[in-house]
Amino acid sequence: QEKLDMSTYPVESIRNFSIIAHVDHGKSTLADRLLEITGTISKTDRNKQVLDKLQVERERGITVKAQSASLFYSHEGINYLLNLIDTPGHVDFSYEVSRSLSACQGVILVVDANEGIQAQTVANFYLAFEAQLSIIPVINKIDLKNADPERVEKQIEKLFDIPTDECIRISAKQGTNVEKVLQKVVEKIPPPQCNTTDPLKALVFDSTFDHYRGVIANIALFGGEITRGQKIVSAHTKKRYEVNEVGILTPNEQPTHKLYAGQVGYLIAGMKEVTEAQIGDTLFLYKQPVEPLPGFKSAKPMVFAGMYPIDQTEYNNLKSALERLTLNDSSVTVHRDSSLALGAGWRLGFLGLLHMEVFNQRLEQEYNMSVILTAPTVPYKAVLSSAKLIKEYGRDQITIINPAQFPDKLSVSEYLEPTVLGTIVTPQEYIGKIITLCQDRRAVQKDMLYIDENRVMLKYLFPLNEIVVDFYDALKSLSSGYASFDYEDAGYQSADLIKMDILVNGNPVEELATIIHKDKAYAAGKILCERLKETIPRQLFEIAIQAAIGKKIIARETLKAYRKNVVAKCYGGDITRRMKLLKRQAEGKRLMRKIGNVEVPRDAFIRVLKRDTDK
Amino acid sequence: WPYCRKRCSYCNFNTYVVRAVDEAAVRACLVREAQTLLRLSQVYSVTSVFFGGGTPSLASPGTVAAVLEAVAGAAHLPAAAEVTLEANPSSASTSGLAGFRAAGVNRLSIGVQSLDDAELRMLGREHTAAEARQAVEAARGLFPGRTSIDLLFGLPGQSRDAWAQQLEAALRLCDDHISLYQLTLERGTALAAQVRGGALPAPSQDLLADMYETARNVLVAAGFRHYEVSNFARKGALSTHNLSYWRADEYIGVGPGAHGRFILRSEGGCSREARVQTLEPITWMQEVQSQGHGTRSRVVLNPLEQLEELLTLGLRTDEGITHERWEHFSPQLSLQDVFGEPGEARALQQEGWLVLDSGGLRCTWAGLAVLDSLLPDLLWQLQRA
């Protein structure tokens, strides 16, 4: 296969850009059109979300993994190399977005002509603005009936200080004015400022795992050049590799002889795991170290969930499925965990709720595994005051993931909970309800301003655990879907946390213990008790189900004893069915868990702990 | 007799409502099948015969006579054998009772169900309370001390007081045997659909428990012996036929959908089989005509399964399972061996639900009401032994 020669594209002819937008405003459709116009892919009806390779991406209409594509565009006699970096639109992936942007010099900011500016439009704009990138505003979906581009242009001017005449009105679906966008990219976005004579400095902005070829890293060159045979080093892991192959993405891999400063493409260098090519890492030549590119962070999980196989016999299958799935997703953290009721499993850390849902869906679709997901928890912290514990842990501040690890109040000088700064954009008629919702979630208002005559932007500081389960749903539901939400990590704050135990006839049930804020304990305890009451079968004696904090009982449900449990119906000699039923119950008794003298079916806990995925 | 004039709103038995019944043909098949099965089992003596259905009182006494004659011809049918007929209280049936007695019936079971007209309408019965009273009186005249009535409790919308009144009324009317059944809403019945759709309320578990307790206490106070979960008798008027179910004796089911438990000695076998006859009458008749009997399924019960049945059914009676009975099915392991050691049965005894002594294994008064909570544990203990 003939390799491309990339030396014919001098730095001045290169444009590195990204498309950023709020969810569903048309990023991926615009990417499809750009690929078509530049001949990178042929123009057919089947070009939909071409860059979204994962089934889950295509089904949910979202981009999960960033992909890039190199486009060749001829304008006024010059051949340009345009590197398009598609980014995930969702709030969970803002770190990936920021790393992708650091490889760019400009962005196309897409805004829906009807919806106008939404929470992620704002968040992504700020990311690009802080990175000092050129911003080309594009108003999309002008073909739809409710489009109001003029209103949106005014929003953009007011909020982002960009003159209205800079906006390009397009319909990505129909292709209207898309060519103008390309021209603007060439005209307005500056070429990268870098030199091929400098030592090699490459940014890793994504990686995937291929079973035959190993890790494929997406890189952007900030200096120097890279070719097969060179020896390179990772700034983060310090490991050394030899380059096997380099190339560009169109959007499929096309090997090239070399890649030069300012260019974007891929690299294969004998890395075995994606953790060896982490997003934001810097690669340089062996013996020629460079200052690592700023902004590198290890993936920080924000939401945890327990994951267990439906049956312990499936443990090994799930284990290998998880291993393979995480090969391609280094931002999921995995810890082995076990629960008395659910058996051996894992505690997984995700970047957010969507990340977790997508992961779960991929497990089902790509590996055919159904699992039990227990309620997500967040990483609380405790500042220890007990000398004994400090010695045991080796430090004075610990992260608590499992309620069983919760240190007692006496040994702790302060408990901390993670917080986020949330941005809500909503039509004004829902402000009242939304404020109430936020207050209900222990959030503190930080800002409130009118974007235009109709729309308000609210900023609230939320404890993370208050939004990880169903905040988004509640917000959407009380605003008829019009409100949008985005959030970013805002550090930790002091919190009145307690451990809430669930007792059955006085015996604690370990796997139902939760760490919760004092103010929310009663409500949560009541729900848990009610749910447990519904799932435990009646027995020959009364069963007391209680929620407790230490010795204090805060909620209680009672399950009355059976006073009559015998079939008093006319048989007519047909006992076969009855025998089957009774024998099944006898089998079931074997699988019961005994808590004190109470028999509890194993799936009682599952049903109580399971996330409510269906509303 | 698998035919009825109409289907009651709660019934899910194997019964059919047809315009015309070829009684002669059905009769011939019943006779033929009875002869065939008796020969297969080589039963020596028949202790009881039960005519059920459907509505057996819709058949003519001639059919009853023919079947009894066939039984007497294939085995020994002593004069003292109990011969029961199930009857509906509608006026036509009552006048025919004498005919049935002449044909050989010596016990009658009347499907009263309720003595309240509104309840009877909800149940889809085709008689009134007044007609039921007349039928019972007529039956008591012809079969004194050997008339039984069926009663239902736990009807949708039935209150505790209404039930108490029913019991009073029933006591004034009844003979010496009452079968008390809790109404179960079976899937596919009209009544179940009404309750599910919300047109009628479903009774709560507590209410049902109360009604059952009340009935037990009231009937016992009136001199009845609560000898099985659903059956009460005074002056020794226990139903021989039903007792044979609960004692795991052998019984042969004849007719569409009938159930049986017996040993095929004629083929040299010695295993107890669970048998069911073909459900649909026309198909059943074809099979009987071509093969002598219309047995749809036969399953050999292994020793453990036989013991499980004995345990499940035996505990439903007040006498429980005697050591002798148990040994018949379990010569190696006695009741003491299985249930006497520390384990589930011992725990249940300590809590007052069960008794294991020289008389055998049985439930206490309280234990009988929650038998289904005790059985899974006991079955598991049995399986382990």
PDB file of N, CA and C in Angstrom, chain A residues 538-541 560-579 582-583 585-587 589-590 599, chain B residues 13 181-182 184 186 205-206 209-210 212 230 251 259 261 308-309 312-313 316 353 368-377 379-380:
ATOM      1  N   ARG A 538     -43.571 -12.741  53.858  1.00  0.00           N
ATOM      2  CA  ARG A 538     -44.073 -12.851  55.228  1.00  0.00           C
ATOM      3  C   ARG A 538     -43.621 -14.162  55.844  1.00  0.00           C
ATOM      4  N   GLN A 539     -43.432 -14.132  57.165  1.00  0.00           N
ATOM      5  CA  GLN A 539     -43.006 -15.356  57.851  1.00  0.00           C
ATOM      6  C   GLN A 539     -43.892 -15.614  59.054  1.00  0.00           C
ATOM      7  N   LEU A 540     -43.520 -16.605  59.827  1.00  0.00           N
ATOM      8  CA  LEU A 540     -44.401 -17.015  60.925  1.00  0.00           C
ATOM      9  C   LEU A 540     -44.324 -16.077  62.120  1.00  0.00           C
ATOM     10  N   PHE A 541     -43.479 -15.046  62.026  1.00  0.00           N
ATOM     11  CA  PHE A 541     -43.381 -14.104  63.131  1.00  0.00           C
ATOM     12  C   PHE A 541     -43.273 -12.719  62.521  1.00  0.00           C
ATOM     13  N   LYS A 560     -46.051  -7.950  58.985  1.00  0.00           N
ATOM     14  CA  LYS A 560     -46.796  -8.787  59.924  1.00  0.00           C
ATOM     15  C   LYS A 560     -46.603 -10.268  59.636  1.00  0.00           C
ATOM     16  N   ALA A 561     -46.826 -11.061  60.683  1.00  0.00           N
ATOM     17  CA  ALA A 561     -46.671 -12.510  60.537  1.00  0.00           C
ATOM     18  C   ALA A 561     -47.848 -13.087  59.781  1.00  0.00           C
ATOM     19  N   TYR A 562     -47.631 -14.238  59.201  1.00  0.00           N
ATOM     20  CA  TYR A 562     -48.711 -14.967  58.557  1.00  0.00           C
ATOM     21  C   TYR A 562     -49.658 -15.476  59.627  1.00  0.00           C
ATOM     22  N   ARG A 563     -50.941 -15.234  59.444  1.00  0.00           N
ATOM     23  CA  ARG A 563     -51.877 -15.883  60.345  1.00  0.00           C
ATOM     24  C   ARG A 563     -52.562 -17.029  59.619  1.00  0.00           C
ATOM     25  N   LYS A 564     -52.588 -16.938  58.327  1.00  0.00           N
ATOM     26  CA  LYS A 564     -53.139 -18.047  57.567  1.00  0.00           C
ATOM     27  C   LYS A 564     -52.314 -18.195  56.309  1.00  0.00           C
ATOM     28  N   ASN A 565     -51.773 -19.361  56.140  1.00  0.00           N
ATOM     29  CA  ASN A 565     -51.075 -19.635  54.889  1.00  0.00           C
ATOM     30  C   ASN A 565     -51.219 -21.094  54.543  1.00  0.00           C
ATOM     31  N   VAL A 566     -52.414 -21.451  54.169  1.00  0.00           N
ATOM     32  CA  VAL A 566     -52.638 -22.833  53.742  1.00  0.00           C
ATOM     33  C   VAL A 566     -53.703 -22.778  52.648  1.00  0.00           C
ATOM     34  N   VAL A 567     -53.528 -23.622  51.648  1.00  0.00           N
ATOM     35  CA  VAL A 567     -54.492 -23.572  50.551  1.00  0.00           C
ATOM     36  C   VAL A 567     -55.743 -24.316  50.944  1.00  0.00           C
ATOM     37  N   ALA A 568     -56.830 -23.580  51.050  1.00  0.00           N
ATOM     38  CA  ALA A 568     -58.085 -24.221  51.439  1.00  0.00           C
ATOM     39  C   ALA A 568     -59.008 -24.217  50.249  1.00  0.00           C
ATOM     40  N   LYS A 569     -58.604 -24.909  49.199  1.00  0.00           N
ATOM     41  CA  LYS A 569     -59.491 -24.947  48.047  1.00  0.00           C
ATOM     42  C   LYS A 569     -59.774 -26.377  47.664  1.00  0.00           C
ATOM     43  N   CYS A 570     -60.744 -26.542  46.793  1.00  0.00           N
ATOM     44  CA  CYS A 570     -61.195 -27.867  46.410  1.00  0.00           C
ATOM     45  C   CYS A 570     -60.210 -28.469  45.405  1.00  0.00           C
ATOM     46  N   TYR A 571     -59.662 -29.626  45.713  1.00  0.00           N
ATOM     47  CA  TYR A 571     -58.619 -30.188  44.858  1.00  0.00           C
ATOM     48  C   TYR A 571     -59.095 -31.090  43.746  1.00  0.00           C
ATOM     49  N   GLY A 572     -59.936 -31.995  44.110  1.00  0.00           N
ATOM     50  CA  GLY A 572     -60.378 -32.969  43.101  1.00  0.00           C
ATOM     51  C   GLY A 572     -59.290 -33.946  42.727  1.00  0.00           C
ATOM     52  N   GLY A 573     -58.331 -34.169  43.621  1.00  0.00           N
ATOM     53  CA  GLY A 573     -57.313 -35.165  43.314  1.00  0.00           C
ATOM     54  C   GLY A 573     -56.110 -34.623  42.566  1.00  0.00           C
ATOM     55  N   ASP A 574     -56.132 -33.355  42.175  1.00  0.00           N
ATOM     56  CA  ASP A 574     -55.019 -32.815  41.404  1.00  0.00           C
ATOM     57  C   ASP A 574     -54.013 -32.149  42.321  1.00  0.00           C
ATOM     58  N   ILE A 575     -53.011 -32.903  42.719  1.00  0.00           N
ATOM     59  CA  ILE A 575     -52.029 -32.323  43.619  1.00  0.00           C
ATOM     60  C   ILE A 575     -50.682 -32.125  42.949  1.00  0.00           C
ATOM     61  N   THR A 576     -50.582 -32.580  41.709  1.00  0.00           N
ATOM     62  CA  THR A 576     -49.288 -32.513  41.026  1.00  0.00           C
ATOM     63  C   THR A 576     -48.746 -31.089  40.957  1.00  0.00           C
ATOM     64  N   ARG A 577     -49.632 -30.168  40.557  1.00  0.00           N
ATOM     65  CA  ARG A 577     -49.163 -28.797  40.413  1.00  0.00           C
ATOM     66  C   ARG A 577     -48.750 -28.222  41.757  1.00  0.00           C
ATOM     67  N   ARG A 578     -49.551 -28.577  42.757  1.00  0.00           N
ATOM     68  CA  ARG A 578     -49.276 -28.091  44.105  1.00  0.00           C
ATOM     69  C   ARG A 578     -47.914 -28.591  44.573  1.00  0.00           C
ATOM     70  N   MET A 579     -47.629 -29.857  44.301  1.00  0.00           N
ATOM     71  CA  MET A 579     -46.346 -30.425  44.707  1.00  0.00           C
ATOM     72  C   MET A 579     -45.206 -29.682  44.036  1.00  0.00           C
ATOM     73  N   LEU A 582     -44.705 -26.373  45.777  1.00  0.00           N
ATOM     74  CA  LEU A 582     -44.093 -26.514  47.091  1.00  0.00           C
ATOM     75  C   LEU A 582     -42.633 -26.896  46.989  1.00  0.00           C
ATOM     76  N   LYS A 583     -42.321 -27.739  46.028  1.00  0.00           N
ATOM     77  CA  LYS A 583     -40.922 -28.167  45.908  1.00  0.00           C
ATOM     78  C   LYS A 583     -40.054 -27.020  45.433  1.00  0.00           C
ATOM     79  N   GLN A 585     -40.628 -23.971  46.216  1.00  0.00           N
ATOM     80  CA  GLN A 585     -40.433 -23.130  47.394  1.00  0.00           C
ATOM     81  C   GLN A 585     -39.362 -23.727  48.292  1.00  0.00           C
ATOM     82  N   ALA A 586     -39.350 -25.070  48.373  1.00  0.00           N
ATOM     83  CA  ALA A 586     -38.332 -25.726  49.193  1.00  0.00           C
ATOM     84  C   ALA A 586     -36.948 -25.435  48.622  1.00  0.00           C
ATOM     85  N   GLU A 587     -36.838 -25.480  47.291  1.00  0.00           N
ATOM     86  CA  GLU A 587     -35.573 -25.130  46.634  1.00  0.00           C
ATOM     87  C   GLU A 587     -35.198 -23.706  46.968  1.00  0.00           C
ATOM     88  N   LYS A 589     -35.923 -21.976  49.467  1.00  0.00           N
ATOM     89  CA  LYS A 589     -35.482 -21.782  50.846  1.00  0.00           C
ATOM     90  C   LYS A 589     -33.985 -21.992  50.966  1.00  0.00           C
ATOM     91  N   ARG A 590     -33.489 -22.911  50.167  1.00  0.00           N
ATOM     92  CA  ARG A 590     -32.059 -23.204  50.217  1.00  0.00           C
ATOM     93  C   ARG A 590     -31.257 -21.974  49.827  1.00  0.00           C
ATOM     94  N   GLU A 599     -35.792 -15.104  57.008  1.00  0.00           N
ATOM     95  CA  GLU A 599     -35.350 -15.623  55.716  1.00  0.00           C
ATOM     96  C   GLU A 599     -35.581 -14.571  54.646  1.00  0.00           C
TER      97      GLU A 599
ATOM     98  N   PHE B  13     -62.473 -25.592  36.694  1.00  0.00           N
ATOM     99  CA  PHE B  13     -62.373 -27.050  36.598  1.00  0.00           C
ATOM    100  C   PHE B  13     -62.539 -27.502  35.152  1.00  0.00           C
ATOM    101  N   TYR B 181     -64.407 -23.929  51.703  1.00  0.00           N
ATOM    102  CA  TYR B 181     -63.331 -23.578  50.769  1.00  0.00           C
ATOM    103  C   TYR B 181     -63.142 -22.078  50.678  1.00  0.00           C
ATOM    104  N   GLN B 182     -61.881 -21.673  50.610  1.00  0.00           N
ATOM    105  CA  GLN B 182     -61.604 -20.258  50.403  1.00  0.00           C
ATOM    106  C   GLN B 182     -61.672 -19.989  48.909  1.00  0.00           C
ATOM    107  N   THR B 184     -60.635 -18.967  45.567  1.00  0.00           N
ATOM    108  CA  THR B 184     -59.362 -18.576  44.956  1.00  0.00           C
ATOM    109  C   THR B 184     -59.674 -18.024  43.582  1.00  0.00           C
ATOM    110  N   GLU B 186     -58.878 -17.783  40.228  1.00  0.00           N
ATOM    111  CA  GLU B 186     -58.026 -18.469  39.262  1.00  0.00           C
ATOM    112  C   GLU B 186     -57.918 -17.661  37.977  1.00  0.00           C
ATOM    113  N   GLN B 205     -55.404 -10.252  53.056  1.00  0.00           N
ATOM    114  CA  GLN B 205     -54.912 -11.454  53.708  1.00  0.00           C
ATOM    115  C   GLN B 205     -55.405 -11.535  55.141  1.00  0.00           C
ATOM    116  N   ASP B 206     -55.406 -10.408  55.826  1.00  0.00           N
ATOM    117  CA  ASP B 206     -55.851 -10.402  57.216  1.00  0.00           C
ATOM    118  C   ASP B 206     -57.314 -10.786  57.338  1.00  0.00           C
ATOM    119  N   ALA B 209     -57.696 -14.430  56.913  1.00  0.00           N
ATOM    120  CA  ALA B 209     -57.243 -15.139  58.112  1.00  0.00           C
ATOM    121  C   ALA B 209     -58.317 -15.096  59.184  1.00  0.00           C
ATOM    122  N   ASP B 210     -58.908 -13.926  59.351  1.00  0.00           N
ATOM    123  CA  ASP B 210     -59.979 -13.780  60.353  1.00  0.00           C
ATOM    124  C   ASP B 210     -61.149 -14.697  60.058  1.00  0.00           C
ATOM    125  N   TYR B 212     -61.286 -17.404  58.360  1.00  0.00           N
ATOM    126  CA  TYR B 212     -60.957 -18.813  58.556  1.00  0.00           C
ATOM    127  C   TYR B 212     -60.968 -19.164  60.042  1.00  0.00           C
ATOM    128  N   SER B 230     -59.860 -28.116  55.055  1.00  0.00           N
ATOM    129  CA  SER B 230     -61.132 -27.579  54.565  1.00  0.00           C
ATOM    130  C   SER B 230     -62.350 -28.379  54.993  1.00  0.00           C
ATOM    131  N   TYR B 251     -56.199 -44.506  44.579  1.00  0.00           N
ATOM    132  CA  TYR B 251     -57.495 -44.141  44.021  1.00  0.00           C
ATOM    133  C   TYR B 251     -57.398 -44.090  42.504  1.00  0.00           C
ATOM    134  N   HIS B 259     -58.108 -37.637  38.068  1.00  0.00           N
ATOM    135  CA  HIS B 259     -56.757 -37.929  38.543  1.00  0.00           C
ATOM    136  C   HIS B 259     -56.730 -39.239  39.298  1.00  0.00           C
ATOM    137  N   ARG B 261     -54.075 -42.251  41.590  1.00  0.00           N
ATOM    138  CA  ARG B 261     -52.789 -42.665  42.140  1.00  0.00           C
ATOM    139  C   ARG B 261     -52.910 -44.163  42.447  1.00  0.00           C
ATOM    140  N   GLU B 308     -43.074 -37.297  49.659  1.00  0.00           N
ATOM    141  CA  GLU B 308     -43.370 -35.867  49.631  1.00  0.00           C
ATOM    142  C   GLU B 308     -44.870 -35.636  49.573  1.00  0.00           C
ATOM    143  N   GLU B 309     -45.547 -36.458  48.747  1.00  0.00           N
ATOM    144  CA  GLU B 309     -46.997 -36.310  48.658  1.00  0.00           C
ATOM    145  C   GLU B 309     -47.641 -36.676  49.980  1.00  0.00           C
ATOM    146  N   THR B 312     -47.110 -33.789  52.404  1.00  0.00           N
ATOM    147  CA  THR B 312     -47.883 -32.592  52.069  1.00  0.00           C
ATOM    148  C   THR B 312     -49.366 -32.771  52.350  1.00  0.00           C
ATOM    149  N   LEU B 313     -49.887 -33.944  52.007  1.00  0.00           N
ATOM    150  CA  LEU B 313     -51.319 -34.163  52.178  1.00  0.00           C
ATOM    151  C   LEU B 313     -51.653 -34.595  53.598  1.00  0.00           C
ATOM    152  N   ARG B 316     -52.292 -32.113  56.292  1.00  0.00           N
ATOM    153  CA  ARG B 316     -53.511 -31.327  56.196  1.00  0.00           C
ATOM    154  C   ARG B 316     -54.600 -31.851  57.133  1.00  0.00           C
ATOM    155  N   TRP B 353     -45.782 -25.218  66.272  1.00  0.00           N
ATOM    156  CA  TRP B 353     -46.553 -25.421  65.051  1.00  0.00           C
ATOM    157  C   TRP B 353     -46.753 -26.895  64.738  1.00  0.00           C
ATOM    158  N   LEU B 368     -51.846 -25.724  61.629  1.00  0.00           N
ATOM    159  CA  LEU B 368     -52.645 -26.101  60.461  1.00  0.00           C
ATOM    160  C   LEU B 368     -52.941 -24.882  59.586  1.00  0.00           C
ATOM    161  N   ALA B 369     -53.144 -23.733  60.252  1.00  0.00           N
ATOM    162  CA  ALA B 369     -53.503 -22.536  59.489  1.00  0.00           C
ATOM    163  C   ALA B 369     -52.329 -21.980  58.686  1.00  0.00           C
ATOM    164  N   VAL B 370     -51.113 -22.328  59.062  1.00  0.00           N
ATOM    165  CA  VAL B 370     -49.959 -21.808  58.325  1.00  0.00           C
ATOM    166  C   VAL B 370     -49.136 -22.946  57.731  1.00  0.00           C
ATOM    167  N   LEU B 371     -49.804 -24.040  57.419  1.00  0.00           N
ATOM    168  CA  LEU B 371     -49.115 -25.230  56.915  1.00  0.00           C
ATOM    169  C   LEU B 371     -48.171 -24.944  55.752  1.00  0.00           C
ATOM    170  N   ASP B 372     -48.579 -24.083  54.843  1.00  0.00           N
ATOM    171  CA  ASP B 372     -47.738 -23.826  53.665  1.00  0.00           C
ATOM    172  C   ASP B 372     -46.452 -23.099  54.002  1.00  0.00           C
ATOM    173  N   SER B 373     -46.377 -22.524  55.207  1.00  0.00           N
ATOM    174  CA  SER B 373     -45.114 -21.919  55.611  1.00  0.00           C
ATOM    175  C   SER B 373     -44.203 -22.981  56.214  1.00  0.00           C
ATOM    176  N   LEU B 374     -44.813 -24.091  56.676  1.00  0.00           N
ATOM    177  CA  LEU B 374     -44.023 -25.142  57.311  1.00  0.00           C
ATOM    178  C   LEU B 374     -43.506 -26.134  56.277  1.00  0.00           C
ATOM    179  N   LEU B 375     -44.323 -26.376  55.260  1.00  0.00           N
ATOM    180  CA  LEU B 375     -43.985 -27.435  54.298  1.00  0.00           C
ATOM    181  C   LEU B 375     -42.644 -27.298  53.591  1.00  0.00           C
ATOM    182  N   PRO B 376     -42.295 -26.114  53.044  1.00  0.00           N
ATOM    183  CA  PRO B 376     -41.008 -26.050  52.345  1.00  0.00           C
ATOM    184  C   PRO B 376     -39.834 -26.498  53.226  1.00  0.00           C
ATOM    185  N   ASP B 377     -39.853 -26.061  54.495  1.00  0.00           N
ATOM    186  CA  ASP B 377     -38.775 -26.480  55.386  1.00  0.00           C
ATOM    187  C   ASP B 377     -38.752 -27.987  55.554  1.00  0.00           C
ATOM    188  N   LEU B 379     -40.059 -30.311  53.618  1.00  0.00           N
ATOM    189  CA  LEU B 379     -39.702 -31.010  52.381  1.00  0.00           C
ATOM    190  C   LEU B 379     -38.190 -31.017  52.209  1.00  0.00           C
ATOM    191  N   TRP B 380     -37.590 -29.899  52.504  1.00  0.00           N
ATOM    192  CA  TRP B 380     -36.135 -29.788  52.381  1.00  0.00           C
ATOM    193  C   TRP B 380     -35.450 -30.760  53.346  1.00  0.00           C
TER     194      TRP B 380
END
